[in-house]
């Protein structure tokens, strides 16, 4: 149960005294071809600007939609250590990093760099770098198994990477003939910020009974970078505390419920619901140019407006997203289909920032297990926006999936092939 969020592997390399150390990992490559693309580098007038700044809204006119290919590679390694302390206590440590297209996923953040002490009756206490449960379980196994990893785990109000976290995980509790695990995680973020102190709190509960598995997660955060990127890192409201005097506080939270039901040995059904909440963050220049003004990280701003004397105010917003899926196993083949719906947002913002838009994502994939850690897959998907315009507020960009930009098209699709090796 404690290994639910890590790469499954029966080929881990064990070494050292009494096999105290272990090394495992995976590598994958995918090639995807999508239609109705309008890449930001050629379409957006300010290609390096994120969607929360209104000068990123404008697109060039007369740029034709194109088909394009993307080659994506990902590698991750885990180095673990386990030591028996005696009297039922065990010492565990993990060092893990993820590389995407040859570069560390998030500069300055490890996927895992922690030490833990566990006991069968008292639970586990962990400290260090780790990933949040709200991203971890949305990504794997739930999203990955349905071809929804990016669409489901890469959207919403969650944060992923933690650096100064403390986590307590209860032992397995037996409730109503099922297994229950409870957990709490806290991260104080960067200590350099004194006025707008970062704070991250996450609660997780897992219940399994027979063919049913349920995971409930709740994150409540203050003064991280406001975003709708579910794989965002949590540390501070800005990268430099010199600007703290010009910043305002902000917060966001997410409540996520995911269920998987094993209908029979071949058929597995999945469902999830997610509620996002953002406080909003006003926009302000923290360092005037030249060459360019440096802004804070705003969210859901009424640009050129004002509220209570504050120019460019940020407004609170909330939205609800859903996901469904099914898998069918046939010998070495696994077939799956998934659906994710990004709902419209509720907000008092008088400016349109994507709150009136929604998106429906559908996927199909087939995976063949060659054995000895090798898998190959073929996959396809489509996205349909409610209307042309800014993408739904729970999506981090206007072209989150395969470069299909909601500002220039209402729909698009993609297909691809991939290979994965894990040990």
Short mmCIF file of N, CA and C in Angstrom, two decimals, residues 266-366:
data_model
loop_
_atom_site.label_atom_id
_atom_site.label_comp_id
_atom_site.label_asym_id
_atom_site.label_seq_id
_atom_site.Cartn_x
_atom_site.Cartn_y
_atom_site.Cartn_z
N UNK A 266 -10.74 -9.11 -15.41
CA UNK A 266 -10.38 -8.46 -16.67
C UNK A 266 -10.79 -7.00 -16.74
N UNK A 267 -11.83 -6.61 -16.05
CA UNK A 267 -12.41 -5.27 -16.20
C UNK A 267 -12.23 -4.45 -14.93
N UNK A 268 -11.74 -3.21 -15.10
CA UNK A 268 -11.51 -2.29 -14.00
C UNK A 268 -12.17 -0.96 -14.35
N UNK A 269 -12.95 -0.40 -13.43
CA UNK A 269 -13.65 0.86 -13.63
C UNK A 269 -13.09 1.92 -12.69
N UNK A 270 -13.00 3.17 -13.18
CA UNK A 270 -12.43 4.26 -12.39
C UNK A 270 -13.32 5.50 -12.48
N UNK A 271 -13.32 6.29 -11.41
CA UNK A 271 -14.07 7.55 -11.39
C UNK A 271 -13.39 8.50 -10.41
N UNK A 272 -13.49 9.79 -10.70
CA UNK A 272 -12.86 10.79 -9.82
C UNK A 272 -13.61 12.11 -9.93
N UNK A 273 -13.56 12.88 -8.85
CA UNK A 273 -14.10 14.23 -8.84
C UNK A 273 -13.11 15.11 -8.09
N UNK A 274 -12.95 16.34 -8.57
CA UNK A 274 -11.97 17.27 -7.98
C UNK A 274 -12.60 18.66 -7.87
N UNK A 275 -12.45 19.26 -6.71
CA UNK A 275 -12.96 20.63 -6.51
C UNK A 275 -11.77 21.55 -6.26
N UNK A 276 -11.61 22.56 -7.10
CA UNK A 276 -10.51 23.51 -7.01
C UNK A 276 -11.00 24.84 -6.43
N UNK A 277 -10.15 25.47 -5.64
CA UNK A 277 -10.46 26.80 -5.12
C UNK A 277 -9.20 27.66 -5.13
N UNK A 278 -9.33 28.90 -5.64
CA UNK A 278 -8.22 29.85 -5.65
C UNK A 278 -8.69 31.15 -5.00
N UNK A 279 -7.83 31.80 -4.25
CA UNK A 279 -8.18 33.10 -3.65
C UNK A 279 -8.03 34.22 -4.66
N UNK A 280 -7.21 33.97 -5.71
CA UNK A 280 -6.85 35.05 -6.63
C UNK A 280 -5.65 35.81 -6.11
N UNK A 281 -4.94 36.51 -6.98
CA UNK A 281 -3.77 37.30 -6.58
C UNK A 281 -3.67 38.51 -7.49
N UNK A 282 -3.60 39.71 -6.89
CA UNK A 282 -3.55 40.91 -7.73
C UNK A 282 -2.22 41.01 -8.46
N UNK A 283 -2.20 41.78 -9.53
CA UNK A 283 -1.01 41.94 -10.36
C UNK A 283 -0.30 43.23 -9.99
N UNK A 284 1.03 43.14 -9.84
CA UNK A 284 1.82 44.32 -9.49
C UNK A 284 3.22 44.17 -10.06
N UNK A 285 3.82 45.28 -10.46
CA UNK A 285 5.21 45.28 -10.91
C UNK A 285 6.11 45.28 -9.68
N UNK A 286 6.94 44.26 -9.53
CA UNK A 286 7.82 44.17 -8.37
C UNK A 286 9.20 44.77 -8.67
N UNK A 287 9.54 44.88 -9.94
CA UNK A 287 10.80 45.50 -10.32
C UNK A 287 10.65 46.14 -11.69
N UNK A 288 10.61 47.49 -11.75
CA UNK A 288 10.46 48.16 -13.04
C UNK A 288 11.68 47.93 -13.93
N UNK A 289 11.43 47.97 -15.25
CA UNK A 289 12.53 47.83 -16.21
C UNK A 289 13.40 49.07 -16.20
N UNK A 290 14.41 49.20 -17.08
CA UNK A 290 14.59 48.32 -18.24
C UNK A 290 15.39 47.05 -17.90
N UNK A 291 15.41 46.06 -18.81
CA UNK A 291 14.76 46.14 -20.13
C UNK A 291 13.27 45.91 -20.06
N UNK A 292 12.80 45.08 -19.15
CA UNK A 292 11.37 44.81 -19.05
C UNK A 292 10.95 44.86 -17.59
N UNK A 293 9.70 45.24 -17.37
CA UNK A 293 9.15 45.19 -16.02
C UNK A 293 9.03 43.73 -15.57
N UNK A 294 9.31 43.50 -14.30
CA UNK A 294 9.13 42.17 -13.73
C UNK A 294 7.89 42.20 -12.84
N UNK A 295 6.93 41.34 -13.19
CA UNK A 295 5.68 41.26 -12.46
C UNK A 295 5.70 40.11 -11.47
N UNK A 296 4.79 40.18 -10.53
CA UNK A 296 4.59 39.05 -9.62
C UNK A 296 3.88 37.93 -10.36
N UNK A 297 3.39 36.94 -9.63
CA UNK A 297 2.61 35.85 -10.22
C UNK A 297 1.14 36.10 -9.90
N UNK A 298 0.42 36.78 -10.78
CA UNK A 298 -1.00 37.07 -10.52
C UNK A 298 -1.88 35.88 -10.87
N UNK A 299 -3.15 35.97 -10.43
CA UNK A 299 -4.09 34.90 -10.79
C UNK A 299 -5.50 35.47 -10.85
N UNK A 300 -6.19 35.19 -11.95
CA UNK A 300 -7.58 35.59 -12.18
C UNK A 300 -7.77 37.08 -11.93
N UNK A 301 -7.05 37.88 -12.69
CA UNK A 301 -6.99 39.33 -12.49
C UNK A 301 -8.00 40.06 -13.38
N UNK A 302 -8.59 41.09 -12.82
CA UNK A 302 -9.38 42.04 -13.61
C UNK A 302 -8.43 43.15 -14.04
N UNK A 303 -7.78 42.96 -15.18
CA UNK A 303 -6.78 43.89 -15.65
C UNK A 303 -7.41 45.25 -15.96
N UNK A 304 -6.75 46.30 -15.49
CA UNK A 304 -7.19 47.70 -15.64
C UNK A 304 -8.40 48.02 -14.75
N UNK A 305 -8.84 47.08 -13.96
CA UNK A 305 -9.91 47.34 -13.01
C UNK A 305 -9.34 47.66 -11.65
N UNK A 306 -10.22 47.84 -10.66
CA UNK A 306 -9.77 48.10 -9.29
C UNK A 306 -10.83 47.57 -8.33
N UNK A 307 -10.38 47.25 -7.12
CA UNK A 307 -11.28 46.78 -6.07
C UNK A 307 -10.74 47.27 -4.74
N UNK A 308 -11.56 48.03 -4.02
CA UNK A 308 -11.15 48.62 -2.75
C UNK A 308 -9.87 49.44 -2.89
N UNK A 309 -9.75 50.13 -4.01
CA UNK A 309 -8.58 50.97 -4.25
C UNK A 309 -7.36 50.24 -4.76
N UNK A 310 -7.44 48.92 -4.94
CA UNK A 310 -6.30 48.13 -5.42
C UNK A 310 -6.44 47.93 -6.92
N UNK A 311 -5.46 48.41 -7.70
CA UNK A 311 -5.54 48.20 -9.15
C UNK A 311 -5.21 46.77 -9.53
N UNK A 312 -5.72 46.33 -10.67
CA UNK A 312 -5.50 44.98 -11.19
C UNK A 312 -5.75 43.92 -10.12
N UNK A 313 -6.96 43.90 -9.53
CA UNK A 313 -7.22 42.96 -8.43
C UNK A 313 -7.39 41.53 -8.92
N UNK A 314 -7.06 40.59 -8.06
CA UNK A 314 -7.31 39.18 -8.34
C UNK A 314 -8.57 38.73 -7.62
N UNK A 315 -9.35 37.90 -8.28
CA UNK A 315 -10.63 37.47 -7.73
C UNK A 315 -10.60 35.98 -7.37
N UNK A 316 -11.32 35.64 -6.33
CA UNK A 316 -11.45 34.25 -5.94
C UNK A 316 -12.23 33.49 -7.01
N UNK A 317 -11.93 32.20 -7.12
CA UNK A 317 -12.62 31.36 -8.10
C UNK A 317 -12.66 29.93 -7.59
N UNK A 318 -13.63 29.18 -8.08
CA UNK A 318 -13.70 27.75 -7.76
C UNK A 318 -14.30 27.02 -8.96
N UNK A 319 -13.89 25.77 -9.12
CA UNK A 319 -14.38 24.96 -10.23
C UNK A 319 -14.38 23.50 -9.81
N UNK A 320 -15.12 22.68 -10.56
CA UNK A 320 -15.20 21.25 -10.30
C UNK A 320 -14.90 20.49 -11.59
N UNK A 321 -14.03 19.50 -11.49
CA UNK A 321 -13.62 18.67 -12.63
C UNK A 321 -13.96 17.22 -12.34
N UNK A 322 -14.13 16.43 -13.42
CA UNK A 322 -14.48 15.02 -13.28
C UNK A 322 -13.62 14.15 -14.18
N UNK A 323 -13.49 12.89 -13.84
CA UNK A 323 -12.78 11.92 -14.68
C UNK A 323 -13.45 10.56 -14.56
N UNK A 324 -13.50 9.84 -15.68
CA UNK A 324 -14.03 8.48 -15.72
C UNK A 324 -13.10 7.64 -16.58
N UNK A 325 -13.12 6.32 -16.35
CA UNK A 325 -12.28 5.47 -17.18
C UNK A 325 -12.59 4.00 -16.99
N UNK A 326 -12.08 3.20 -17.91
CA UNK A 326 -12.24 1.75 -17.84
C UNK A 326 -11.03 1.10 -18.47
N UNK A 327 -10.64 -0.08 -17.93
CA UNK A 327 -9.54 -0.87 -18.48
C UNK A 327 -10.00 -2.31 -18.69
N UNK A 328 -9.45 -2.93 -19.72
CA UNK A 328 -9.77 -4.32 -20.03
C UNK A 328 -8.47 -5.06 -20.30
N UNK A 329 -8.21 -6.14 -19.57
CA UNK A 329 -6.99 -6.92 -19.72
C UNK A 329 -7.29 -8.18 -20.51
N UNK A 330 -6.43 -8.47 -21.48
CA UNK A 330 -6.56 -9.66 -22.30
C UNK A 330 -5.17 -10.22 -22.56
N UNK A 331 -4.78 -11.22 -21.78
CA UNK A 331 -3.45 -11.81 -21.86
C UNK A 331 -2.41 -10.72 -21.61
N UNK A 332 -1.54 -10.45 -22.57
CA UNK A 332 -0.50 -9.43 -22.38
C UNK A 332 -0.95 -8.03 -22.81
N UNK A 333 -2.18 -7.93 -23.32
CA UNK A 333 -2.70 -6.64 -23.74
C UNK A 333 -3.54 -6.01 -22.64
N UNK A 334 -3.47 -4.68 -22.54
CA UNK A 334 -4.38 -3.91 -21.69
C UNK A 334 -4.94 -2.77 -22.52
N UNK A 335 -6.27 -2.71 -22.63
CA UNK A 335 -6.94 -1.66 -23.37
C UNK A 335 -7.63 -0.73 -22.37
N UNK A 336 -7.59 0.57 -22.64
CA UNK A 336 -8.20 1.52 -21.71
C UNK A 336 -8.81 2.69 -22.44
N UNK A 337 -9.75 3.32 -21.79
CA UNK A 337 -10.34 4.56 -22.28
C UNK A 337 -10.57 5.48 -21.09
N UNK A 338 -10.39 6.78 -21.30
CA UNK A 338 -10.55 7.73 -20.21
C UNK A 338 -11.26 8.99 -20.68
N UNK A 339 -11.84 9.68 -19.73
CA UNK A 339 -12.51 10.95 -20.02
C UNK A 339 -12.25 11.90 -18.86
N UNK A 340 -11.89 13.13 -19.16
CA UNK A 340 -11.73 14.16 -18.15
C UNK A 340 -12.50 15.40 -18.57
N UNK A 341 -13.20 15.99 -17.63
CA UNK A 341 -14.00 17.19 -17.91
C UNK A 341 -13.53 18.31 -17.01
N UNK A 342 -13.09 19.42 -17.60
CA UNK A 342 -12.68 20.60 -16.85
C UNK A 342 -13.85 21.59 -16.88
N UNK A 343 -14.46 21.80 -15.72
CA UNK A 343 -15.69 22.57 -15.68
C UNK A 343 -15.48 24.07 -15.68
N UNK A 344 -16.57 24.79 -15.93
CA UNK A 344 -16.56 26.25 -15.84
C UNK A 344 -16.29 26.66 -14.40
N UNK A 345 -15.73 27.84 -14.23
CA UNK A 345 -15.40 28.34 -12.90
C UNK A 345 -16.41 29.37 -12.44
N UNK A 346 -16.61 29.43 -11.13
CA UNK A 346 -17.46 30.44 -10.51
C UNK A 346 -16.58 31.53 -9.91
N UNK A 347 -16.78 32.77 -10.35
CA UNK A 347 -15.96 33.88 -9.88
C UNK A 347 -16.71 35.19 -10.09
N UNK A 348 -16.36 36.19 -9.29
CA UNK A 348 -16.96 37.52 -9.44
C UNK A 348 -16.15 38.41 -10.36
N UNK A 349 -15.09 37.88 -10.95
CA UNK A 349 -14.25 38.68 -11.85
C UNK A 349 -15.07 39.18 -13.04
N UNK A 350 -15.16 40.51 -13.24
CA UNK A 350 -15.94 41.02 -14.38
C UNK A 350 -15.25 40.81 -15.72
N UNK A 351 -13.95 40.47 -15.70
CA UNK A 351 -13.20 40.23 -16.93
C UNK A 351 -13.20 38.73 -17.24
N UNK A 352 -13.19 38.40 -18.50
CA UNK A 352 -13.15 37.00 -18.91
C UNK A 352 -11.71 36.50 -18.85
N UNK A 353 -11.47 35.51 -17.96
CA UNK A 353 -10.15 34.89 -17.85
C UNK A 353 -10.22 33.38 -18.08
N UNK A 354 -11.28 32.94 -18.74
CA UNK A 354 -11.46 31.52 -19.03
C UNK A 354 -12.51 30.86 -18.17
N UNK A 355 -13.11 31.63 -17.24
CA UNK A 355 -14.06 31.02 -16.31
C UNK A 355 -15.34 30.52 -16.99
N UNK A 356 -15.69 31.05 -18.15
CA UNK A 356 -16.91 30.62 -18.83
C UNK A 356 -16.66 29.47 -19.81
N UNK A 357 -15.43 29.00 -19.91
CA UNK A 357 -15.11 27.92 -20.83
C UNK A 357 -15.02 26.59 -20.08
N UNK A 358 -15.18 25.49 -20.80
CA UNK A 358 -15.00 24.15 -20.26
C UNK A 358 -14.34 23.30 -21.32
N UNK A 359 -13.86 22.13 -20.94
CA UNK A 359 -13.16 21.26 -21.90
C UNK A 359 -13.46 19.81 -21.58
N UNK A 360 -13.62 19.01 -22.63
CA UNK A 360 -13.83 17.58 -22.50
C UNK A 360 -12.70 16.85 -23.21
N UNK A 361 -12.02 15.96 -22.51
CA UNK A 361 -10.89 15.20 -23.05
C UNK A 361 -11.27 13.72 -23.07
N UNK A 362 -11.04 13.06 -24.19
CA UNK A 362 -11.28 11.62 -24.32
C UNK A 362 -10.02 10.94 -24.82
N UNK A 363 -9.72 9.75 -24.28
CA UNK A 363 -8.51 9.03 -24.66
C UNK A 363 -8.80 7.56 -24.90
N UNK A 364 -7.95 6.94 -25.73
CA UNK A 364 -7.93 5.51 -25.95
C UNK A 364 -6.48 5.07 -25.97
N UNK A 365 -6.17 3.92 -25.40
CA UNK A 365 -4.81 3.41 -25.49
C UNK A 365 -4.79 1.89 -25.36
N UNK A 366 -3.79 1.30 -25.97
CA UNK A 366 -3.57 -0.15 -25.89
C UNK A 366 -2.11 -0.37 -25.56
#
